[in-house]
Amino acid sequence: MTEASPQFLLSPGPHLRSGLTTKQIMWWVNVSLAPIFLWAISIYGVRVVWVLVSGVLGALFAEGFVNKCRHQKQTLGDGSAVLTGILLVGTLSPGIPIWMPFTGSFVAIVFAKMLFGGLGYNIFNPALIGRAFLMATFPLAMTTTWLKARPGLFFPPDAVTQATPLNILKMEGLTSAVKTLGLGSKFYGELFLGLRAGSIGEVSVLLILLGAGLLLWKGIIKLPIPLSILAGLGLIAIFSKVPLFHLLTGGVWFGAFFMATDYVTAPMSPKAQIIFGLCVGLITGVIRLWGGYPEGICYAILIMNAVTPALNRWFRPSRPKWEGTPS
């Protein structure tokens, strides 16, 4: 009887284990987004379904195409490409031309994910790169195709366009926004529930919190980044005289819980995550109040994605010192 030879395994860090695989995490995030998109379909109509299908197909086609060209094993089943397509669609207006989400997802997967080496190697959030690309190339379609929310109308006969609350505030000023939108308790209640024009994934704060609650329960995301983003935006929004308006409109909740918490493009240590989140919130507020765009969460997260490697270096966890071991 011979004894088994001991094995000495080497692998790159970090050596952290989770109860969920990467594939399981991706599909849980996809599942958590389901209530948000069902609500969008109910208030904007079945057109949202075709926008969603277009975005997901664009992401799957791009990833499959690159894997085929590189003679690599297909990775379509890990859920990451599907998630990129869904997240991108969540940042788009429901009235956008159907072919645009496909184009945005294709660009996002090819240029922000696959060219960097695939899942886990990208520097920037791919879905936000796709949105930034569409915003730069098709600004008219990206900013004029908002639809009025009509709850209960899964099959509305005609779409009715309506500016978003942030657009009204940016283009017409606070006085006009108060007159047009009311800004009373009923208005803020409708913002929280999602009875307004806006991007597909951003309209209902309530359902975003429901999806985020599922991810928190599964241990997939943690609170430092989302709460820091909301705190940072709140600090800047004080200067607007309507801070609650800024906290309940736009894509800040969707971005804070589903975009900024991306494992690959966000810092790892809690201190770095808080700084990351605060800066995202502050930049978002600066763009909204003094920039040219009514919304700024997309560019704020992309800017801080670029700072993430530095934050990881500046806030590296200290190595425990054991007696007799080298420092």
mmCIF file of C-alpha atoms in Angstrom:
data_model
loop_
_atom_site.group_PDB
_atom_site.id
_atom_site.type_symbol
_atom_site.label_atom_id
_atom_site.label_comp_id
_atom_site.label_asym_id
_atom_site.label_seq_id
_atom_site.Cartn_x
_atom_site.Cartn_y
_atom_site.Cartn_z
ATOM 1 C CA MET A 1 0.000 0.000 0.000
ATOM 2 C CA THR A 2 1.514 3.302 -1.082
ATOM 3 C CA GLU A 3 0.780 6.689 0.408
ATOM 4 C CA ALA A 4 -0.687 9.367 -1.867
ATOM 5 C CA SER A 5 1.839 12.028 -2.838
ATOM 6 C CA PRO A 6 1.097 15.459 -1.299
ATOM 7 C CA GLN A 7 -0.042 18.076 -3.808
ATOM 8 C CA PHE A 8 1.330 21.612 -3.921
ATOM 9 C CA LEU A 9 -1.015 23.920 -5.841
ATOM 10 C CA LEU A 10 -0.183 27.438 -7.019
ATOM 11 C CA SER A 11 -2.813 29.921 -8.162
ATOM 12 C CA PRO A 12 -3.102 33.715 -8.372
ATOM 13 C CA GLY A 13 -4.890 35.633 -5.613
ATOM 14 C CA PRO A 14 -7.223 36.784 -4.197
ATOM 15 C CA HIS A 15 -7.904 33.408 -2.537
ATOM 16 C CA LEU A 16 -11.449 34.051 -1.448
ATOM 17 C CA ARG A 17 -14.184 31.459 -1.713
ATOM 18 C CA SER A 18 -17.898 32.067 -1.978
ATOM 19 C CA GLY A 19 -20.819 29.718 -1.808
ATOM 20 C CA LEU A 20 -21.869 30.836 -5.290
ATOM 21 C CA THR A 21 -20.049 30.363 -8.573
ATOM 22 C CA THR A 22 -19.605 33.261 -10.999
ATOM 23 C CA LYS A 23 -22.222 31.701 -13.254
ATOM 24 C CA GLN A 24 -24.718 31.463 -10.395
ATOM 25 C CA ILE A 25 -24.058 35.084 -9.397
ATOM 26 C CA MET A 26 -24.693 36.301 -12.939
ATOM 27 C CA TRP A 27 -28.006 34.456 -13.209
ATOM 28 C CA TRP A 28 -29.135 35.604 -9.750
ATOM 29 C CA VAL A 29 -28.532 39.225 -10.819
ATOM 30 C CA ASN A 30 -30.521 38.550 -14.001
ATOM 31 C CA VAL A 31 -33.368 37.156 -11.911
ATOM 32 C CA SER A 32 -33.287 40.137 -9.535
ATOM 33 C CA LEU A 33 -33.907 42.469 -12.479
ATOM 34 C CA ALA A 34 -37.095 40.671 -13.556
ATOM 35 C CA PRO A 35 -39.574 42.744 -11.440
ATOM 36 C CA ILE A 36 -38.094 45.989 -12.766
ATOM 37 C CA PHE A 37 -38.565 44.980 -16.391
ATOM 38 C CA LEU A 38 -42.028 43.497 -15.820
ATOM 39 C CA TRP A 39 -43.062 46.851 -14.365
ATOM 40 C CA ALA A 40 -41.566 48.681 -17.357
ATOM 41 C CA ILE A 41 -43.558 46.447 -19.711
ATOM 42 C CA SER A 42 -46.737 47.158 -17.759
ATOM 43 C CA ILE A 43 -46.393 50.966 -17.959
ATOM 44 C CA TYR A 44 -44.655 51.423 -21.330
ATOM 45 C CA GLY A 45 -46.136 48.486 -23.273
ATOM 46 C CA VAL A 46 -44.835 45.343 -24.962
ATOM 47 C CA ARG A 47 -42.418 47.460 -26.964
ATOM 48 C CA VAL A 48 -40.067 47.098 -23.993
ATOM 49 C CA VAL A 49 -39.913 43.344 -24.700
ATOM 50 C CA TRP A 50 -38.513 43.936 -28.195
ATOM 51 C CA VAL A 51 -36.016 46.500 -26.876
ATOM 52 C CA LEU A 52 -34.892 43.939 -24.289
ATOM 53 C CA VAL A 53 -34.636 41.112 -26.828
ATOM 54 C CA SER A 54 -32.605 43.372 -29.132
ATOM 55 C CA GLY A 55 -30.123 44.276 -26.380
ATOM 56 C CA VAL A 56 -29.651 40.697 -25.168
ATOM 57 C CA LEU A 57 -29.269 39.303 -28.704
ATOM 58 C CA GLY A 58 -26.651 41.958 -29.493
ATOM 59 C CA ALA A 59 -24.623 40.971 -26.435
ATOM 60 C CA LEU A 60 -24.891 37.219 -27.115
ATOM 61 C CA PHE A 61 -24.032 37.625 -30.800
ATOM 62 C CA ALA A 62 -20.976 39.771 -30.004
ATOM 63 C CA GLU A 63 -19.601 37.370 -27.382
ATOM 64 C CA GLY A 64 -20.252 34.307 -29.531
ATOM 65 C CA PHE A 65 -18.663 36.005 -32.546
ATOM 66 C CA VAL A 66 -15.472 36.945 -30.685
ATOM 67 C CA ASN A 67 -15.183 33.492 -29.083
ATOM 68 C CA LYS A 68 -15.615 31.910 -32.523
ATOM 69 C CA CYS A 69 -12.964 34.145 -34.084
ATOM 70 C CA ARG A 70 -10.534 33.332 -31.266
ATOM 71 C CA HIS A 71 -11.330 29.596 -31.405
ATOM 72 C CA GLN A 72 -12.257 29.761 -27.726
ATOM 73 C CA LYS A 73 -14.844 27.802 -25.795
ATOM 74 C CA GLN A 74 -18.229 29.512 -25.922
ATOM 75 C CA THR A 75 -19.154 31.349 -22.709
ATOM 76 C CA LEU A 76 -22.731 32.336 -23.528
ATOM 77 C CA GLY A 77 -24.164 30.129 -20.789
ATOM 78 C CA ASP A 78 -22.420 31.915 -17.908
ATOM 79 C CA GLY A 79 -25.057 34.663 -17.959
ATOM 80 C CA SER A 80 -22.622 37.585 -18.129
ATOM 81 C CA ALA A 81 -23.430 38.552 -21.733
ATOM 82 C CA VAL A 82 -27.153 38.315 -20.995
ATOM 83 C CA LEU A 83 -26.619 40.549 -17.950
ATOM 84 C CA THR A 84 -24.737 43.158 -20.000
ATOM 85 C CA GLY A 85 -27.584 43.282 -22.521
ATOM 86 C CA ILE A 86 -30.224 43.599 -19.781
ATOM 87 C CA LEU A 87 -28.314 46.308 -17.901
ATOM 88 C CA LEU A 88 -27.756 48.323 -21.062
ATOM 89 C CA VAL A 89 -31.452 48.166 -21.928
ATOM 90 C CA GLY A 90 -32.194 49.297 -18.372
ATOM 91 C CA THR A 91 -30.415 52.582 -19.145
ATOM 92 C CA LEU A 92 -32.286 53.238 -22.407
ATOM 93 C CA SER A 93 -35.557 54.967 -23.134
ATOM 94 C CA PRO A 94 -38.480 52.659 -23.985
ATOM 95 C CA GLY A 95 -39.145 54.427 -27.302
ATOM 96 C CA ILE A 96 -35.642 53.967 -28.704
ATOM 97 C CA PRO A 97 -35.387 52.404 -32.210
ATOM 98 C CA ILE A 98 -35.273 48.615 -31.872
ATOM 99 C CA TRP A 99 -31.919 48.162 -33.632
ATOM 100 C CA MET A 100 -30.019 50.524 -31.325
ATOM 101 C CA PRO A 101 -29.877 48.270 -28.224
ATOM 102 C CA PHE A 102 -28.414 45.505 -30.440
ATOM 103 C CA THR A 103 -25.707 47.920 -31.666
ATOM 104 C CA GLY A 104 -24.952 49.228 -28.183
ATOM 105 C CA SER A 105 -24.656 45.732 -26.713
ATOM 106 C CA PHE A 106 -22.405 44.626 -29.569
ATOM 107 C CA VAL A 107 -20.040 47.542 -28.954
ATOM 108 C CA ALA A 108 -20.171 47.000 -25.182
ATOM 109 C CA ILE A 109 -19.214 43.321 -25.365
ATOM 110 C CA VAL A 110 -16.563 43.632 -28.082
ATOM 111 C CA PHE A 111 -14.774 46.798 -27.000
ATOM 112 C CA ALA A 112 -15.319 46.868 -23.214
ATOM 113 C CA LYS A 113 -15.189 43.155 -22.380
ATOM 114 C CA MET A 114 -13.782 40.741 -24.976
ATOM 115 C CA LEU A 115 -10.872 42.909 -26.154
ATOM 116 C CA PHE A 116 -9.695 43.077 -22.530
ATOM 117 C CA GLY A 117 -9.742 39.278 -22.218
ATOM 118 C CA GLY A 118 -13.358 38.485 -21.343
ATOM 119 C CA LEU A 119 -15.233 38.171 -18.065
ATOM 120 C CA GLY A 120 -13.228 39.439 -15.096
ATOM 121 C CA TYR A 121 -10.649 41.414 -17.084
ATOM 122 C CA ASN A 122 -12.601 44.496 -18.185
ATOM 123 C CA ILE A 123 -11.679 47.894 -16.732
ATOM 124 C CA PHE A 124 -14.972 49.658 -17.394
ATOM 125 C CA ASN A 125 -18.545 48.506 -16.919
ATOM 126 C CA PRO A 126 -19.453 47.144 -20.397
ATOM 127 C CA ALA A 127 -23.126 48.129 -20.256
ATOM 128 C CA LEU A 128 -22.236 51.743 -19.441
ATOM 129 C CA ILE A 129 -19.707 51.822 -22.289
ATOM 130 C CA GLY A 130 -22.538 50.715 -24.565
ATOM 131 C CA ARG A 131 -24.763 53.516 -23.260
ATOM 132 C CA ALA A 132 -21.983 56.108 -23.617
ATOM 133 C CA PHE A 133 -21.423 54.941 -27.213
ATOM 134 C CA LEU A 134 -25.109 55.267 -28.081
ATOM 135 C CA MET A 135 -25.282 58.665 -26.356
ATOM 136 C CA ALA A 136 -22.347 59.953 -28.414
ATOM 137 C CA THR A 137 -23.507 58.550 -31.750
ATOM 138 C CA PHE A 138 -27.298 58.841 -31.574
ATOM 139 C CA PRO A 139 -27.972 61.680 -29.082
ATOM 140 C CA LEU A 140 -31.343 62.640 -30.593
ATOM 141 C CA ALA A 141 -32.818 59.152 -30.277
ATOM 142 C CA MET A 142 -31.322 58.758 -26.808
ATOM 143 C CA THR A 143 -32.854 61.962 -25.443
ATOM 144 C CA THR A 144 -36.203 62.362 -27.212
ATOM 145 C CA THR A 145 -37.846 58.927 -27.130
ATOM 146 C CA TRP A 146 -39.181 58.871 -23.557
ATOM 147 C CA LEU A 147 -42.685 57.468 -23.115
ATOM 148 C CA LYS A 148 -45.365 58.498 -20.659
ATOM 149 C CA ALA A 149 -46.060 55.902 -17.974
ATOM 150 C CA ARG A 150 -49.542 54.405 -18.262
ATOM 151 C CA PRO A 151 -49.958 51.730 -15.563
ATOM 152 C CA GLY A 152 -51.897 48.627 -16.451
ATOM 153 C CA LEU A 153 -51.519 49.091 -20.189
ATOM 154 C CA PHE A 154 -49.552 46.045 -21.291
ATOM 155 C CA PHE A 155 -50.735 46.665 -24.841
ATOM 156 C CA PRO A 156 -51.138 50.454 -25.261
ATOM 157 C CA PRO A 157 -52.497 51.303 -28.728
ATOM 158 C CA ASP A 158 -50.299 54.379 -29.149
ATOM 159 C CA ALA A 159 -47.170 55.517 -27.347
ATOM 160 C CA VAL A 160 -47.287 58.986 -25.787
ATOM 161 C CA THR A 161 -43.974 60.771 -25.441
ATOM 162 C CA GLN A 162 -43.124 62.778 -22.334
ATOM 163 C CA ALA A 163 -39.960 64.425 -21.024
ATOM 164 C CA THR A 164 -38.340 62.953 -17.931
ATOM 165 C CA PRO A 165 -38.473 64.960 -14.656
ATOM 166 C CA LEU A 166 -34.720 65.626 -14.835
ATOM 167 C CA ASN A 167 -35.056 66.890 -18.419
ATOM 168 C CA ILE A 168 -37.815 69.293 -17.411
ATOM 169 C CA LEU A 169 -35.718 70.562 -14.498
ATOM 170 C CA LYS A 170 -32.597 70.954 -16.655
ATOM 171 C CA MET A 171 -34.256 72.533 -19.691
ATOM 172 C CA GLU A 172 -36.951 74.684 -18.088
ATOM 173 C CA GLY A 173 -35.578 75.445 -14.618
ATOM 174 C CA LEU A 174 -36.814 74.868 -11.078
ATOM 175 C CA THR A 175 -39.759 77.275 -11.236
ATOM 176 C CA SER A 176 -41.158 75.646 -14.355
ATOM 177 C CA ALA A 177 -40.503 72.161 -12.971
ATOM 178 C CA VAL A 178 -42.456 72.975 -9.798
ATOM 179 C CA LYS A 179 -45.338 74.324 -11.895
ATOM 180 C CA THR A 180 -45.305 71.398 -14.355
ATOM 181 C CA LEU A 181 -44.606 68.494 -12.009
ATOM 182 C CA GLY A 182 -46.102 69.734 -8.784
ATOM 183 C CA LEU A 183 -43.271 68.406 -6.570
ATOM 184 C CA GLY A 184 -45.744 67.609 -3.793
ATOM 185 C CA SER A 185 -46.040 64.467 -1.685
ATOM 186 C CA LYS A 186 -48.130 62.770 -4.392
ATOM 187 C CA PHE A 187 -45.467 63.522 -6.983
ATOM 188 C CA TYR A 188 -42.677 62.070 -4.829
ATOM 189 C CA GLY A 189 -44.833 59.010 -4.161
ATOM 190 C CA GLU A 190 -45.224 58.478 -7.898
ATOM 191 C CA LEU A 191 -41.475 58.832 -8.357
ATOM 192 C CA PHE A 192 -40.884 56.144 -5.715
ATOM 193 C CA LEU A 193 -43.405 53.760 -7.271
ATOM 194 C CA GLY A 194 -42.294 54.416 -10.860
ATOM 195 C CA LEU A 195 -45.192 56.320 -12.417
ATOM 196 C CA ARG A 196 -43.123 58.614 -14.604
ATOM 197 C CA ALA A 197 -41.175 58.836 -17.845
ATOM 198 C CA GLY A 198 -37.616 57.592 -17.721
ATOM 199 C CA SER A 199 -35.200 54.857 -18.706
ATOM 200 C CA ILE A 200 -36.582 51.321 -18.651
ATOM 201 C CA GLY A 201 -34.694 50.182 -15.559
ATOM 202 C CA GLU A 202 -34.695 53.328 -13.471
ATOM 203 C CA VAL A 203 -38.329 54.293 -13.002
ATOM 204 C CA SER A 204 -39.380 52.343 -9.892
ATOM 205 C CA VAL A 205 -37.237 52.865 -6.803
ATOM 206 C CA LEU A 206 -39.453 50.373 -4.964
ATOM 207 C CA LEU A 207 -38.752 47.516 -7.397
ATOM 208 C CA ILE A 208 -35.052 48.386 -7.608
ATOM 209 C CA LEU A 209 -34.916 48.006 -3.817
ATOM 210 C CA LEU A 210 -36.773 44.693 -4.122
ATOM 211 C CA GLY A 211 -34.187 43.364 -6.600
ATOM 212 C CA ALA A 212 -31.334 44.762 -4.522
ATOM 213 C CA GLY A 213 -32.794 43.075 -1.440
ATOM 214 C CA LEU A 214 -32.550 39.712 -3.176
ATOM 215 C CA LEU A 215 -28.884 40.335 -4.033
ATOM 216 C CA LEU A 216 -28.147 41.449 -0.457
ATOM 217 C CA TRP A 217 -29.859 38.322 0.914
ATOM 218 C CA LYS A 218 -27.739 36.117 -1.356
ATOM 219 C CA GLY A 219 -24.591 38.016 -0.313
ATOM 220 C CA ILE A 220 -23.898 39.085 -3.908
ATOM 221 C CA ILE A 221 -23.700 42.820 -3.190
ATOM 222 C CA LYS A 222 -22.953 44.876 -0.093
ATOM 223 C CA LEU A 223 -24.255 48.271 0.999
ATOM 224 C CA PRO A 224 -21.142 50.539 1.242
ATOM 225 C CA ILE A 225 -21.070 51.492 -2.450
ATOM 226 C CA PRO A 226 -24.829 52.127 -2.992
ATOM 227 C CA LEU A 227 -25.235 54.041 0.271
ATOM 228 C CA SER A 228 -22.111 56.116 -0.420
ATOM 229 C CA ILE A 229 -23.418 57.042 -3.864
ATOM 230 C CA LEU A 230 -26.741 58.198 -2.453
ATOM 231 C CA ALA A 231 -24.917 60.159 0.277
ATOM 232 C CA GLY A 232 -22.619 61.829 -2.255
ATOM 233 C CA LEU A 233 -25.505 62.836 -4.506
ATOM 234 C CA GLY A 234 -27.469 64.051 -1.490
ATOM 235 C CA LEU A 235 -24.615 66.358 -0.441
ATOM 236 C CA ILE A 236 -24.527 68.030 -3.841
ATOM 237 C CA ALA A 237 -28.300 68.017 -4.295
ATOM 238 C CA ILE A 238 -28.652 70.302 -1.256
ATOM 239 C CA PHE A 239 -27.519 73.150 -3.520
ATOM 240 C CA SER A 240 -30.429 72.494 -5.898
ATOM 241 C CA LYS A 241 -33.124 73.357 -3.298
ATOM 242 C CA VAL A 242 -34.882 70.097 -4.258
ATOM 243 C CA PRO A 243 -32.575 67.327 -2.930
ATOM 244 C CA LEU A 244 -35.370 64.758 -2.643
ATOM 245 C CA PHE A 245 -36.238 65.363 -6.288
ATOM 246 C CA HIS A 246 -32.676 64.497 -7.318
ATOM 247 C CA LEU A 247 -32.560 61.423 -5.085
ATOM 248 C CA LEU A 248 -35.772 59.958 -6.522
ATOM 249 C CA THR A 249 -35.256 60.748 -10.215
ATOM 250 C CA GLY A 250 -32.830 59.587 -12.874
ATOM 251 C CA GLY A 251 -30.865 56.385 -12.812
ATOM 252 C CA VAL A 252 -29.026 56.822 -9.527
ATOM 253 C CA TRP A 253 -30.732 53.896 -7.732
ATOM 254 C CA PHE A 254 -30.365 51.548 -10.702
ATOM 255 C CA GLY A 255 -26.735 52.568 -11.155
ATOM 256 C CA ALA A 256 -25.915 52.420 -7.440
ATOM 257 C CA PHE A 257 -27.187 48.873 -6.854
ATOM 258 C CA PHE A 258 -26.734 47.171 -10.233
ATOM 259 C CA MET A 259 -23.894 49.007 -12.031
ATOM 260 C CA ALA A 260 -21.467 50.416 -9.465
ATOM 261 C CA THR A 261 -21.379 47.156 -7.469
ATOM 262 C CA ASP A 262 -19.828 45.210 -10.356
ATOM 263 C CA TYR A 263 -17.103 43.010 -8.808
ATOM 264 C CA VAL A 264 -14.567 43.627 -11.573
ATOM 265 C CA THR A 265 -14.774 47.399 -11.907
ATOM 266 C CA ALA A 266 -15.339 48.376 -8.250
ATOM 267 C CA PRO A 267 -12.745 48.491 -5.449
ATOM 268 C CA MET A 268 -12.376 45.534 -3.090
ATOM 269 C CA SER A 269 -11.749 47.016 0.375
ATOM 270 C CA PRO A 270 -14.590 48.704 2.347
ATOM 271 C CA LYS A 271 -12.714 52.017 2.717
ATOM 272 C CA ALA A 272 -12.026 52.177 -1.006
ATOM 273 C CA GLN A 273 -15.650 51.270 -1.753
ATOM 274 C CA ILE A 274 -16.920 54.164 0.372
ATOM 275 C CA ILE A 275 -14.604 56.648 -1.379
ATOM 276 C CA PHE A 276 -15.577 55.154 -4.745
ATOM 277 C CA GLY A 277 -19.274 55.534 -3.976
ATOM 278 C CA LEU A 278 -18.996 59.049 -2.550
ATOM 279 C CA CYS A 279 -17.097 60.225 -5.628
ATOM 280 C CA VAL A 280 -19.667 58.620 -7.963
ATOM 281 C CA GLY A 281 -22.446 60.439 -6.124
ATOM 282 C CA LEU A 282 -20.593 63.765 -6.053
ATOM 283 C CA ILE A 283 -19.712 63.610 -9.769
ATOM 284 C CA THR A 284 -23.298 62.670 -10.610
ATOM 285 C CA GLY A 285 -24.552 65.685 -8.699
ATOM 286 C CA VAL A 286 -22.036 68.061 -10.293
ATOM 287 C CA ILE A 287 -23.030 66.906 -13.793
ATOM 288 C CA ARG A 288 -26.730 67.244 -13.002
ATOM 289 C CA LEU A 289 -26.517 70.710 -11.428
ATOM 290 C CA TRP A 290 -23.767 72.387 -13.428
ATOM 291 C CA GLY A 291 -23.063 70.099 -16.417
ATOM 292 C CA GLY A 292 -24.657 69.896 -19.840
ATOM 293 C CA TYR A 293 -26.538 66.632 -19.236
ATOM 294 C CA PRO A 294 -29.578 66.237 -16.985
ATOM 295 C CA GLU A 295 -28.225 62.850 -15.749
ATOM 296 C CA GLY A 296 -24.644 61.948 -14.794
ATOM 297 C CA ILE A 297 -24.557 58.517 -13.125
ATOM 298 C CA CYS A 298 -23.250 56.786 -16.283
ATOM 299 C CA TYR A 299 -20.195 58.998 -16.687
ATOM 300 C CA ALA A 300 -19.615 59.204 -12.937
ATOM 301 C CA ILE A 301 -19.318 55.408 -12.646
ATOM 302 C CA LEU A 302 -17.093 55.178 -15.748
ATOM 303 C CA ILE A 303 -14.767 57.885 -14.378
ATOM 304 C CA MET A 304 -14.467 56.087 -11.050
ATOM 305 C CA ASN A 305 -13.965 52.731 -12.838
ATOM 306 C CA ALA A 306 -10.734 54.281 -14.145
ATOM 307 C CA VAL A 307 -9.714 55.167 -10.570
ATOM 308 C CA THR A 308 -10.473 51.701 -9.165
ATOM 309 C CA PRO A 309 -6.956 50.238 -9.720
ATOM 310 C CA ALA A 310 -5.460 53.176 -7.792
ATOM 311 C CA LEU A 311 -7.992 52.779 -4.959
ATOM 312 C CA ASN A 312 -7.175 49.071 -4.717
ATOM 313 C CA ARG A 313 -3.479 49.961 -4.436
ATOM 314 C CA TRP A 314 -3.953 52.783 -1.900
ATOM 315 C CA PHE A 315 -6.263 50.743 0.347
ATOM 316 C CA ARG A 316 -4.722 47.294 0.193
ATOM 317 C CA PRO A 317 -5.578 45.119 3.200
ATOM 318 C CA SER A 318 -2.665 44.902 5.585
ATOM 319 C CA ARG A 319 -0.976 41.518 5.811
ATOM 320 C CA PRO A 320 -1.244 39.922 9.279
ATOM 321 C CA LYS A 321 2.123 39.706 11.004
ATOM 322 C CA TRP A 322 2.924 36.378 12.608
ATOM 323 C CA GLU A 323 5.808 35.984 14.973
ATOM 324 C CA GLY A 324 8.881 34.753 13.161
ATOM 325 C CA THR A 325 7.546 35.436 9.636
ATOM 326 C CA PRO A 326 9.137 37.957 7.272
ATOM 327 C CA SER A 327 7.301 41.278 6.924
#
